[in-house]
Structure formats: C-alpha cells, structure tokens
XYZ file of C-alpha atoms in Angstrom:
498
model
C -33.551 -78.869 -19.461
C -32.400 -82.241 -18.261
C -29.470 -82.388 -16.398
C -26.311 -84.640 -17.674
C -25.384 -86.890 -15.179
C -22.429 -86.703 -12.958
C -19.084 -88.491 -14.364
C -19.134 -92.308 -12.633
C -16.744 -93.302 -10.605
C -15.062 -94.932 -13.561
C -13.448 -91.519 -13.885
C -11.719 -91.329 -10.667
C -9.250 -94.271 -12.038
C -8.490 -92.463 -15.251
C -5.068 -90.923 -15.225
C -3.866 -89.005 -17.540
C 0.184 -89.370 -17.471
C 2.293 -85.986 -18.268
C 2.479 -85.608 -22.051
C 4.442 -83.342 -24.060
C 1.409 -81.228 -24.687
C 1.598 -80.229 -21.033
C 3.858 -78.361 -21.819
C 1.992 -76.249 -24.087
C -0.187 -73.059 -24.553
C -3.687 -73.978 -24.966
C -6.828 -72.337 -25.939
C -10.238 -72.593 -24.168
C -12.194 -74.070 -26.547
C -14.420 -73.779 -29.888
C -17.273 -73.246 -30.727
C -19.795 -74.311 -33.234
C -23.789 -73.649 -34.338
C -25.728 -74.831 -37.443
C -28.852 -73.278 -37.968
C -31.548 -74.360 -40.576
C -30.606 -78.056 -41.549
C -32.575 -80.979 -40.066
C -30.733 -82.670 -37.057
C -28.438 -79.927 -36.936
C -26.919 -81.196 -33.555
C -25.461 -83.789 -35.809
C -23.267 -81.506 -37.912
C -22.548 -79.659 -34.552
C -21.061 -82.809 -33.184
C -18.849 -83.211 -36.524
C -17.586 -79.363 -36.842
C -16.651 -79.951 -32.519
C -14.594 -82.694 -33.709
C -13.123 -81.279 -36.203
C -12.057 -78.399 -33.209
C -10.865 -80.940 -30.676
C -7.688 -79.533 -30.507
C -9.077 -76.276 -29.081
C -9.831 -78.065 -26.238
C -10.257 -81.990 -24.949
C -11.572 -81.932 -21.454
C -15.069 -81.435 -21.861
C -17.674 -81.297 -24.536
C -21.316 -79.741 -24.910
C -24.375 -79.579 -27.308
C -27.468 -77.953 -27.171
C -30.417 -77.974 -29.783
C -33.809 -76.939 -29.724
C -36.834 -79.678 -30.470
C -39.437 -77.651 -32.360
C -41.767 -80.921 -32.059
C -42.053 -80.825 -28.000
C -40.884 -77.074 -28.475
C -38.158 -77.342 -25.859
C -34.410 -77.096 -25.919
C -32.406 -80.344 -24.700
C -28.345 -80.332 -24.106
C -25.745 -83.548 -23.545
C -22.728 -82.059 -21.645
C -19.959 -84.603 -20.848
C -16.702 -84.920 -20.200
C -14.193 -85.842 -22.249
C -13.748 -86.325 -26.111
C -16.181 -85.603 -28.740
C -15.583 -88.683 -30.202
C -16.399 -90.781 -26.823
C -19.899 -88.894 -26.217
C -21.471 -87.605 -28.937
C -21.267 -90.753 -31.811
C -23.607 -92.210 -29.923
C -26.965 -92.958 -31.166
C -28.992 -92.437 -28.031
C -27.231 -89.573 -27.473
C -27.978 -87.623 -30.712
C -31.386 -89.129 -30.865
C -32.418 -86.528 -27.858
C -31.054 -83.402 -30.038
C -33.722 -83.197 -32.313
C -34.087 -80.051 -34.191
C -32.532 -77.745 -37.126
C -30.413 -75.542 -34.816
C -27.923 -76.135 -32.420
C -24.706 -74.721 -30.680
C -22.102 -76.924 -28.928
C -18.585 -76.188 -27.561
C -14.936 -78.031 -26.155
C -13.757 -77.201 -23.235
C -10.334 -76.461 -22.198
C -10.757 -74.480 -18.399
C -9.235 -71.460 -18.485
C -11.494 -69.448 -16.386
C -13.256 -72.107 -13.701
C -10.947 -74.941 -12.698
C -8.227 -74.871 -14.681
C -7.584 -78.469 -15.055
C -10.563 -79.845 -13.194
C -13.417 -78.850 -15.115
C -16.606 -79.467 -13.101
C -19.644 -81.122 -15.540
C -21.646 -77.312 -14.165
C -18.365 -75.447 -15.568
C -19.486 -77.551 -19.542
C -20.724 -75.152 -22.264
C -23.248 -74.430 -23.868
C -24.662 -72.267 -20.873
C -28.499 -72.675 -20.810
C -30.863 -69.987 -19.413
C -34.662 -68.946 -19.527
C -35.567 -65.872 -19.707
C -39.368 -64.377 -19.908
C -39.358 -63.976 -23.764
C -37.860 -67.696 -23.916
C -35.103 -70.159 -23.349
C -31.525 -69.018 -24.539
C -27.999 -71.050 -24.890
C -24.769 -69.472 -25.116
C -21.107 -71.075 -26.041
C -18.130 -68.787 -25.392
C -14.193 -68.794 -26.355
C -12.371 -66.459 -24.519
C -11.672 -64.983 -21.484
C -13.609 -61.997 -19.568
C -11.164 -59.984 -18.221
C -13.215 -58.202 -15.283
C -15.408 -60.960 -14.417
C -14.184 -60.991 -11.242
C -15.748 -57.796 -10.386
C -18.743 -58.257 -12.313
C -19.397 -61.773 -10.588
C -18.855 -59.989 -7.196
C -21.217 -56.942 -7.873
C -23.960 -59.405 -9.229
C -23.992 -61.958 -6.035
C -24.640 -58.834 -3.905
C -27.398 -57.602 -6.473
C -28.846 -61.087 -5.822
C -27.721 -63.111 -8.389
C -26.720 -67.251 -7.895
C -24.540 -68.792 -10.035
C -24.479 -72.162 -10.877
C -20.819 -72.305 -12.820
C -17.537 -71.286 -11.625
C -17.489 -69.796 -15.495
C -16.797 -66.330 -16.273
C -19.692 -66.725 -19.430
C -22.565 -66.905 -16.829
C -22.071 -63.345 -15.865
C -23.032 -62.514 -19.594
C -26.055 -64.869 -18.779
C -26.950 -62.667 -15.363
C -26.214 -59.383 -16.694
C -28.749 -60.675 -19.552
C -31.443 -61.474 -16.880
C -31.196 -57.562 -15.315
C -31.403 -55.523 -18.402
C -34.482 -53.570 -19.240
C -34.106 -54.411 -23.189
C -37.387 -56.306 -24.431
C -35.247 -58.692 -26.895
C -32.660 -61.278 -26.809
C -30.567 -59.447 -28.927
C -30.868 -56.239 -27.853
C -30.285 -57.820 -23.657
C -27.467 -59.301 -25.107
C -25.662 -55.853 -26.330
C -26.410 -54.174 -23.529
C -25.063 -57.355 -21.607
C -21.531 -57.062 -23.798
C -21.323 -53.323 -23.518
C -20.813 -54.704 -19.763
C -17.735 -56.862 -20.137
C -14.255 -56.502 -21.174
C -11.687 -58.837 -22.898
C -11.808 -61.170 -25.435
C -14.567 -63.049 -26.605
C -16.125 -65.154 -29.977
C -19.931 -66.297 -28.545
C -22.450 -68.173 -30.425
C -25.918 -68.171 -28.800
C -28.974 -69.643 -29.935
C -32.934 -68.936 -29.375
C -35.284 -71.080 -30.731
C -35.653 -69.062 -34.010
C -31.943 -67.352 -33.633
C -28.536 -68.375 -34.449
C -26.237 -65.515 -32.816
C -22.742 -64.502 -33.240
C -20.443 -61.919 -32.244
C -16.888 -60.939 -31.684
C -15.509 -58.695 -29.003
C -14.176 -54.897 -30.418
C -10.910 -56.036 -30.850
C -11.634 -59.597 -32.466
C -9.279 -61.656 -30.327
C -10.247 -64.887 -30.385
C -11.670 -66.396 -34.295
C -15.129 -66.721 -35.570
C -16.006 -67.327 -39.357
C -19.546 -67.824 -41.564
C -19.866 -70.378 -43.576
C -23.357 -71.786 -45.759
C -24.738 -75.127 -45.370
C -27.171 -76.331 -47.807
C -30.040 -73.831 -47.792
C -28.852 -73.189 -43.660
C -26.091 -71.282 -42.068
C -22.912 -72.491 -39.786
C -20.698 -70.471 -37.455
C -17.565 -72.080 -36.317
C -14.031 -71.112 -34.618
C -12.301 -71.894 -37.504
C -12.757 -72.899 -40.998
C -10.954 -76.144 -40.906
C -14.536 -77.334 -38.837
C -16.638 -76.261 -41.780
C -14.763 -78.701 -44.007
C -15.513 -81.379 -42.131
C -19.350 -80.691 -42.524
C -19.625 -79.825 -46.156
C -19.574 -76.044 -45.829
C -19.062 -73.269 -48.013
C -17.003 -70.464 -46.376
C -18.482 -66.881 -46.643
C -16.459 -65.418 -44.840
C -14.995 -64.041 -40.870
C -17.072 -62.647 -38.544
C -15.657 -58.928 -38.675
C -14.414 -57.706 -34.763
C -17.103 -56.033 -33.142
C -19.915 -57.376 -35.240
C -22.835 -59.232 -34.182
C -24.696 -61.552 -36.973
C -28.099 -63.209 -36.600
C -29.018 -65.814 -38.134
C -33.135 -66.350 -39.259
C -35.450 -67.754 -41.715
C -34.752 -64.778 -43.078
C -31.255 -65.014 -43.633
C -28.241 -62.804 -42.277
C -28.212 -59.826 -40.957
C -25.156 -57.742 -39.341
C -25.015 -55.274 -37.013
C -22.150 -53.199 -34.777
C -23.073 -53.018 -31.236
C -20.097 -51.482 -30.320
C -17.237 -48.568 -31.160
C -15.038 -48.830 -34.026
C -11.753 -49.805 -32.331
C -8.360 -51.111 -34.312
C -8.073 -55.115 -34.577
C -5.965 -56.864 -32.039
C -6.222 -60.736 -33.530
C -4.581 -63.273 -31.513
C -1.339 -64.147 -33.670
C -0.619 -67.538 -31.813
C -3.608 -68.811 -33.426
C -0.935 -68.803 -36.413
C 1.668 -70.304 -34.535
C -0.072 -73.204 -32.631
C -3.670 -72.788 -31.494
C -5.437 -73.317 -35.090
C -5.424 -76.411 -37.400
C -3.037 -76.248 -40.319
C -5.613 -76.459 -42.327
C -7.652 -73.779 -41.558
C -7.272 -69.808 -42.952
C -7.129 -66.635 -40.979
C -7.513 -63.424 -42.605
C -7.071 -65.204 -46.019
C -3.644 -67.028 -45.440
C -3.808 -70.328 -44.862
C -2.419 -71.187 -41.342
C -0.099 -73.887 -42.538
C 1.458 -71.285 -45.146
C 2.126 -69.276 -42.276
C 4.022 -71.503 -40.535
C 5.890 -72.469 -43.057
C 7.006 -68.918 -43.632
C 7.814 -68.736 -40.066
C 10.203 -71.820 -40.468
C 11.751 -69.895 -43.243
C 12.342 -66.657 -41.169
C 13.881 -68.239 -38.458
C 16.169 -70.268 -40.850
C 17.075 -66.573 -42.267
C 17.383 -65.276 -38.738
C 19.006 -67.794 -36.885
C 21.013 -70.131 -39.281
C 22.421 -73.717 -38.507
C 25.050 -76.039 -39.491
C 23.367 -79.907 -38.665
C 22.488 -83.209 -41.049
C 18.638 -83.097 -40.321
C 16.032 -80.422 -39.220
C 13.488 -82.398 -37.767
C 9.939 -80.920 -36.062
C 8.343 -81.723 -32.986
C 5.189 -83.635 -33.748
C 2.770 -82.245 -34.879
C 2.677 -78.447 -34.170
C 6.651 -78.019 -35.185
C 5.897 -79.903 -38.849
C 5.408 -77.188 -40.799
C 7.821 -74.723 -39.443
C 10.224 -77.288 -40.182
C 9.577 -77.773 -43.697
C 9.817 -74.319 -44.156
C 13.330 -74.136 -42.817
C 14.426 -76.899 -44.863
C 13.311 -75.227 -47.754
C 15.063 -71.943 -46.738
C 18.590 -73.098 -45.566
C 18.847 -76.258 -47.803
C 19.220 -78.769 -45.312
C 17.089 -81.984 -45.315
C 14.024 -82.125 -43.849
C 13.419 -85.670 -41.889
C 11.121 -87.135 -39.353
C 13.642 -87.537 -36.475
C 10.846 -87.850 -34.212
C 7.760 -90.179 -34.570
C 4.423 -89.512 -32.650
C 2.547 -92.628 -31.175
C -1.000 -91.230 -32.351
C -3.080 -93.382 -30.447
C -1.918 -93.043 -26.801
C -4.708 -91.065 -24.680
C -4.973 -91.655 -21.383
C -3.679 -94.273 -19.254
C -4.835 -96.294 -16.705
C -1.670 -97.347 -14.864
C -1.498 -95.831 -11.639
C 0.855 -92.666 -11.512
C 3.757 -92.890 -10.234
C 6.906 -91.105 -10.032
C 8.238 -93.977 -12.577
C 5.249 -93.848 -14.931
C 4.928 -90.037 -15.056
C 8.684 -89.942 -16.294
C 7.145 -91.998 -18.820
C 5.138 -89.405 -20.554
C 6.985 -88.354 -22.784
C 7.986 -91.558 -24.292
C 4.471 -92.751 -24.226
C 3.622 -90.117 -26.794
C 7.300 -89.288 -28.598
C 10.020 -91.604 -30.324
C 12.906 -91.180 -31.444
C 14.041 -92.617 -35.104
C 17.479 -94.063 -33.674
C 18.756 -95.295 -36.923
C 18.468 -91.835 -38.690
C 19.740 -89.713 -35.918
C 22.386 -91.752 -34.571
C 26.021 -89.901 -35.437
C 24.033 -86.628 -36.641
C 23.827 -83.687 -35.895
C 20.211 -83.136 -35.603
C 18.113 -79.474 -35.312
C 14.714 -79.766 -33.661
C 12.096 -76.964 -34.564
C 9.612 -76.498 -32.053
C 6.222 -73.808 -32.195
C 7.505 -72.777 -28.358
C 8.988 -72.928 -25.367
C 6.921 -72.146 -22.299
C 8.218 -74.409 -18.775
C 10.716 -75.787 -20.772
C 10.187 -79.640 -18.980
C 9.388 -81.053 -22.339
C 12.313 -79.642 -24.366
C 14.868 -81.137 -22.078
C 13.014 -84.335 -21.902
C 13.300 -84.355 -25.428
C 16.486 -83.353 -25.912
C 17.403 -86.143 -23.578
C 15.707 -88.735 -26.045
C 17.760 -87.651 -28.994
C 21.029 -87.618 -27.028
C 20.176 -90.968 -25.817
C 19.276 -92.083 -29.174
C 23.282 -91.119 -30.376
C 22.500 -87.586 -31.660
C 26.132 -85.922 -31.855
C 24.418 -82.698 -31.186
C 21.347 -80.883 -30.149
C 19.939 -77.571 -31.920
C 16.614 -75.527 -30.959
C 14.375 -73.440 -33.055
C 11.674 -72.955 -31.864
C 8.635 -70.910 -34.546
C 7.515 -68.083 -31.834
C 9.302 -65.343 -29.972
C 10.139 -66.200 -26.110
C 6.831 -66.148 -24.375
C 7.848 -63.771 -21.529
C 4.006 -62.822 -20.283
C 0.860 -64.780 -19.338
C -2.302 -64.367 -21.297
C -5.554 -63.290 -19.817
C -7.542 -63.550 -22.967
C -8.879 -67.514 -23.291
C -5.383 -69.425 -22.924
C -4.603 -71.172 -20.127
C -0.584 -70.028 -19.803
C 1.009 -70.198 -16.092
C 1.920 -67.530 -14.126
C 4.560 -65.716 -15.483
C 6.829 -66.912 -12.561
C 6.791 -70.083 -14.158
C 7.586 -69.141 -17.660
C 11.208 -69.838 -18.717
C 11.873 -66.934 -20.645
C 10.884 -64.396 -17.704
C 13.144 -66.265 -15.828
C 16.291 -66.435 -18.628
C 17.618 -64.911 -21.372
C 17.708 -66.965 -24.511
C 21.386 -67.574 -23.659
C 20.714 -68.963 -19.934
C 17.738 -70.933 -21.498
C 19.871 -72.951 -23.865
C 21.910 -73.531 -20.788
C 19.325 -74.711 -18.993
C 18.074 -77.224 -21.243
C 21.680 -78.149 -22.659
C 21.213 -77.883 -26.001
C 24.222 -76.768 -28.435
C 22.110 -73.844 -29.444
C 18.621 -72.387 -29.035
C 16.881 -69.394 -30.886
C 13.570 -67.875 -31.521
C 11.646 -66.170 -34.302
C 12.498 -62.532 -33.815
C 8.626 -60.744 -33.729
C 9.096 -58.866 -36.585
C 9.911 -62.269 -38.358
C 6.797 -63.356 -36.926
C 4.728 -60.703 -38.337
C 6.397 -60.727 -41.551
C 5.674 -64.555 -42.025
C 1.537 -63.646 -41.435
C 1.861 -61.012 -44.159
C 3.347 -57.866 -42.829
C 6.536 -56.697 -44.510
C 7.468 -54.406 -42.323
C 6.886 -56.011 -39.299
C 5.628 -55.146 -36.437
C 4.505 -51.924 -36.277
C 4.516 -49.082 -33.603
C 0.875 -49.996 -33.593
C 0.914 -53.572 -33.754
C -1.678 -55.218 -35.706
C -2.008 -58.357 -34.020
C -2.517 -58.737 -30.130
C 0.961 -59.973 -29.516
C 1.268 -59.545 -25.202
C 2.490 -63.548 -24.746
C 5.751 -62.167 -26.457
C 5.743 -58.499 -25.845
C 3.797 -57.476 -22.533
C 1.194 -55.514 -24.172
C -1.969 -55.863 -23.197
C -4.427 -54.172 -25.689
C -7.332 -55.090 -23.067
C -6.283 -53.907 -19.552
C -6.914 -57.449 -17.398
C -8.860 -55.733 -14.580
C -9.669 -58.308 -12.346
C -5.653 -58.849 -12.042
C -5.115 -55.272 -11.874
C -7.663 -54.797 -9.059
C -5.985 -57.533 -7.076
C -2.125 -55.760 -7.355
C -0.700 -59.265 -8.422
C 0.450 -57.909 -11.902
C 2.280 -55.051 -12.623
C 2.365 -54.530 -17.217
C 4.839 -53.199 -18.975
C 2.503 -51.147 -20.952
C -1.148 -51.367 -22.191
C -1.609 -50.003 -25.460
C-alpha cells in the first residue's frame, strides 16, 4: 500500500490560536464505508465531510482497485475539504468500496496526531488485505498492547485500533470475519468499526453500543456511517441503526446480521444528544436538534430567569436556546455572532495573539446587548476558560448582567470511551460546586440541566432510571465499562461501575 507522505514543513508554521472549541468535549472521529457503487471513495470523501465535526485533525480513505486488484489509501492531515477534493487524489481510489475516517486523537497523541496514528488501519493477512476505521476508545489496550509486544508483535501506530489488527493476525479462525470476533471477544470498551475486504463491507458495534453507527442504501449499494446526517449528504436512504452488539456484512449478496457477542443492556452515549452529533442527524428515532431543543425547555422549567434576551453560544448552544425561549417566553436573539470562516492562523503565537482566540472566532452584537440583561445558554462547561472569556465580551460590550445555562449536567468525570475530556483534576465542576463555579466565572447566575431533565428531553419521562439507559459517567461517575488500563495503573479511583 503506498505510503502518504510526511506533512512538509509548511506545517510546522501553522498555528492554530486557542478557540472557544478548546474548550470543549470532543469525539474521536467518524467513520464512513460505501460498498457497491462505482468510485465509492468519492461518496466516502462526501459522507467524511459531512462528519467533520467528529473530528478535524486528520483524515483517511481507503478503497480497493478491483482492476490492479489492490487496495490504495490517502491519509493526511487536516480537513477533508483540503485533501480529498482533489482530483489526483481521488483518481488513485478507484473501486466500488471504500472506508475512510476523521481523526480527533484520543487514544495516540492527543493533540499531535502522527500521519502513522491516521485511520483507516491497513493490514494483510494470508486470506487477503483488510482495512479497518474505528470510533471509540479500547479501554484495556494498554494491557493488550503490552502482552502482544512480548508475544512478538510490532506496532506501527501509537493507536489503540491496531491491537484489534494484531489480535486479528494470532487467531486460529480461517475467515476475516470470524478472526475478527474472536479479535473483539478480546477487547473491552466502546467501539463503532467499519472494516473492509475486497468483497466485504463490515460493521459492528461494541455490546453496549456506545459510540453511533447506522445503515443506510445507496442506489443498488450499501453505506455505513456514524451518523445519519452523513448519509444525506450522499443521497442515501436510511434503513436503519446498527443494533449494539451486532455485526453486519455487507456482499453482492446483500446484508446479513449476526451477534457475536452476549445480550447485554444498551449504554448509548447521551452527549451525542447534547453536543457530539449534527443537529441534523437522528438517534434512536428523535431527531438530535428536537432534543436539544427539549433540553432548552427543561432547563428553562428547572432553572428560570428574569433577562431581555436568551442568546446561545454559537453553534452548539442554538438550539437549546430556542427551546428556552419558547418555554419561558422570553425573546430569543443572536447576542453572539460566529466568524465562520476563521481556521487557523498563521501569526505567530503569542501571549497577545492567543488572548485573541476567542475574538477571532466570537462577536458580540453590541447594539442589541448594550443596557440588557442578557442570558447565555451554553451545551457545557468543562475548564471553564471560555465561559469567562465570554462573559468578559458581553460585559465589555455594556451587558447590565450576565446569566448561564448551560444544556448538560456538570461534567464532574473524564470519559474513557472515544472523547478526549481532561483529567478530572482539570474539570471545573470536580473542583466547585455550581455555586463556587458561578463565582468563579462571575456571572450573576449559572445552572445546569438537572440529569433527569436530560433524560426526559431524549424521551424518558421518568428520568433517569435506577438502571440508566444511556451511558451517562461524564455527569454521574458511572462507568458501565470498567476502564482497565486506568484501573491497573491506581490513577483512578470510580464512584461506582454499574
């Protein structure tokens, strides 16, 4: 396979100044395969645009060229948009089926993704060449990584998907599929993976069904995607999710399912509703706009206040805002405009310029906010450095005063499951109550969703239950997938694992 080259030293110069989506949760990446449409690679390059916003460091394709009957990848970094529109490019990904992936490092370097670290992961085995994109996180591949190196093994990523890859090689299964279930049956935590043969389109979800995966039909071929908003983009028709624990593949033939693993209760991420997925996708049949919106209106039930304007922080805060206008009656008004076309910068960082980030991306509408008491609804809080740089903006701009409400619970723990969150020392809400957090960032008030307001606004009633239904442990430290490798080390003691 030949090897994409090495970022030039153009790169070195390309600074990134600190943004308000620093600030943020983010998710590893998505993940996308079309099977049986000429030039597949194409679509795949449209449906990984379509899931930027899962992740924006690094970008991957892989397609196999039935012609010279061998598989051929692009793996760069960066956007989708600055790689993979270009003719040469997509000219040497012949073929009618093809997986690619974006990158946000989780597992690896977080924040320095190395081009070996880019997915799809390529390996050949004796019964043929095999590609595999994952989102997720493995939560013991820190054991399994060590056990394999002694057994022999070299790895060529810092990623924890290549131990699927090695555990692959060392089974005594004669098929892909079958190496690859006795592969999973290996690993723990949370995983959606789309693989590929040159006849195969694979996908599965871990027991639980953390992370997102859905089917949708293409023409007379077949698409797999993170979320459904990506399958829009290409012209597909929805089928429907990828149930948790199930493993589809994809032929000639058409679809067929199977369960590799025990039956075990759900645990779906429920910050996909709050922030990680497009608006415009659905989960579990609600759209994940509507569910936002109903989270605005709990939190306007739940945490009432008196002000001129509720205003959202671009983007993620929009509809949360909307639905708290509706729900308390107060107007709704863009308070806060977001420059969309500021990326990176090449002005050399300094202490002056990094201040800067904010602005760069975030204004403030001065002549609507001046004199007003303005409420800002926000998806989260997690350092907290944005929300005071913000809610110096406002104050600068003449707001009289300063309300938070922010469309998630305090996130109190860090994730282990395919989101890169920072140690839980550095989380503002481990640190504070709610109370000393509105303190902190001097604001005339701050609340959050209650959970049960949370679950309620994705559909359940009665909130959350005893059992919960979603895998909740950002907000409620537990872990429905023990994180062994942290375990093993001692450096994290849990509240409870359910």
């Amino acid at each position: 396979m030949p090897a994409s080259p090495e970022p030039g030293p153009e790169a070195q110069i390309e600074i990134e100044a600190e943004t308000p989506f620093d600030d943020k949760l983010h998710e590893e990446c998505g993940i996308f395969g079309v099977f049986g449409v000429q030039d597949a690679a194409n679509f795949v390059a449209l449906g990984l645009h379509a899931l930027q916003h899962r992740g924006q460091e690094a970008g991957g394709i892989v397609a196999y060229d039935p012609v010279e009957g061998r598989f051929n990848s692009a793996r760069r970094m960066g956007y989708v948009r600055d790689n993979f529109t270009r003719a040469e490019v997509m000219r040497g990904l012949p073929g009618a089926v093809s997986i690619g992936h974006v990158r946000y490092s989780t597992a690896g370097g977080k924040g320095g993704t190395a081009i070996r670290d880019v997915q799809p992961l390529y390996a050949e085995f004796a019964r043929g060449g095999f590609a595999l994109a994952h989102n997720g996180n493995l939560t013991n591949a820190e054991a399994l990584r060590e056990e394999l190196i002694e057994r022999g093994a070299i790895f060529q990523s810092s990623s924890d998907t290549e131990c699927i890859l090695h555990l692959m090689a060392r089974s005594i299964q004669r098929t892909i599929v079958e190496r690859m279930k006795d592969a999973l049956r290996r690993v723990e935590g949370a995983y959606s993976l789309i693989a590929m043969t040159r006849t195969k389109l694979i996908g599965i979800r871990d027991p639980l069904g953390v992370r997102p995966l859905v089917l949708g039909k293409l023409g007379e071929g077949w698409v797999l995607s993170s979320e459904t908003c990506a399958l829009d983009i290409v012209g597909a028709e929805f089928v429907r999710e990828v149930e948790p624990g199930e493993m589809v593949v994809i032929t000639r033939e058409g679809v067929s399912s199977e369960r590799p693993f025990p039956a075990a209760r759900p645990k779906f991420c429920i910050f996909e509703y709050v922030y990680f997925s497009r608006p415009d996708s659905m989960i579990g049949g609600l759209s994940v706009y509507e569910a936002r919106r109903r989270i605005g209106a709990e939190l306007a039930k739940e945490a009432p206040v008196e002000a001129d304007y509720i205003c959202p922080v671009p983007d993620s805060g929009t509809p949360a805002a909307i639905g708290f206008s509706q729900e308390s009656g107060i107007p709704f008004a863009m308070g806060i405009i977001r420059n969309q076309y500021v990326g990176r910068t090449f002005i050399e960082p300094t202490d002056q310029i990094r201040n800067m980030g904010v602005r760069l991306k975030l204004n403030v509408n001065r002549a609507l906010i001046r004199g007003k008491r303005v409420c800002l609804v926000d998806d989260s809080v997690v350092r907290g450095t944005t929300s005071r740089k913000i809610r110096d903006m406002v104050l600068d701009a003449g707001a009289k005063e300063v309300h938070f409400r922010i469309a998630s619970p305090p996130t109190m723990w860090s994730c282990f499951y395919g989101v890169d969150t920072p140690e839980r020392s550095k989380l503002l809400a481990h640190n504070m109550s709610v109370k000393e957090m509105a303190a902190y960032l001097q604001v005339d008030s701050l609340n959050f969703v209650s959970l049960d307001g949370l679950y309620r606004a994705t559909g359940h009633e009665g909130g959350r239950a005893a059992e919960p239904q979603f895998c909740d442990a950002c907000f409620s430290g537990d872990y429905p997938i023990p994180p062994s490798d942290r375990l093993a080390k001692g450096d994290l003691k849990l509240k409870e694992t359910v």
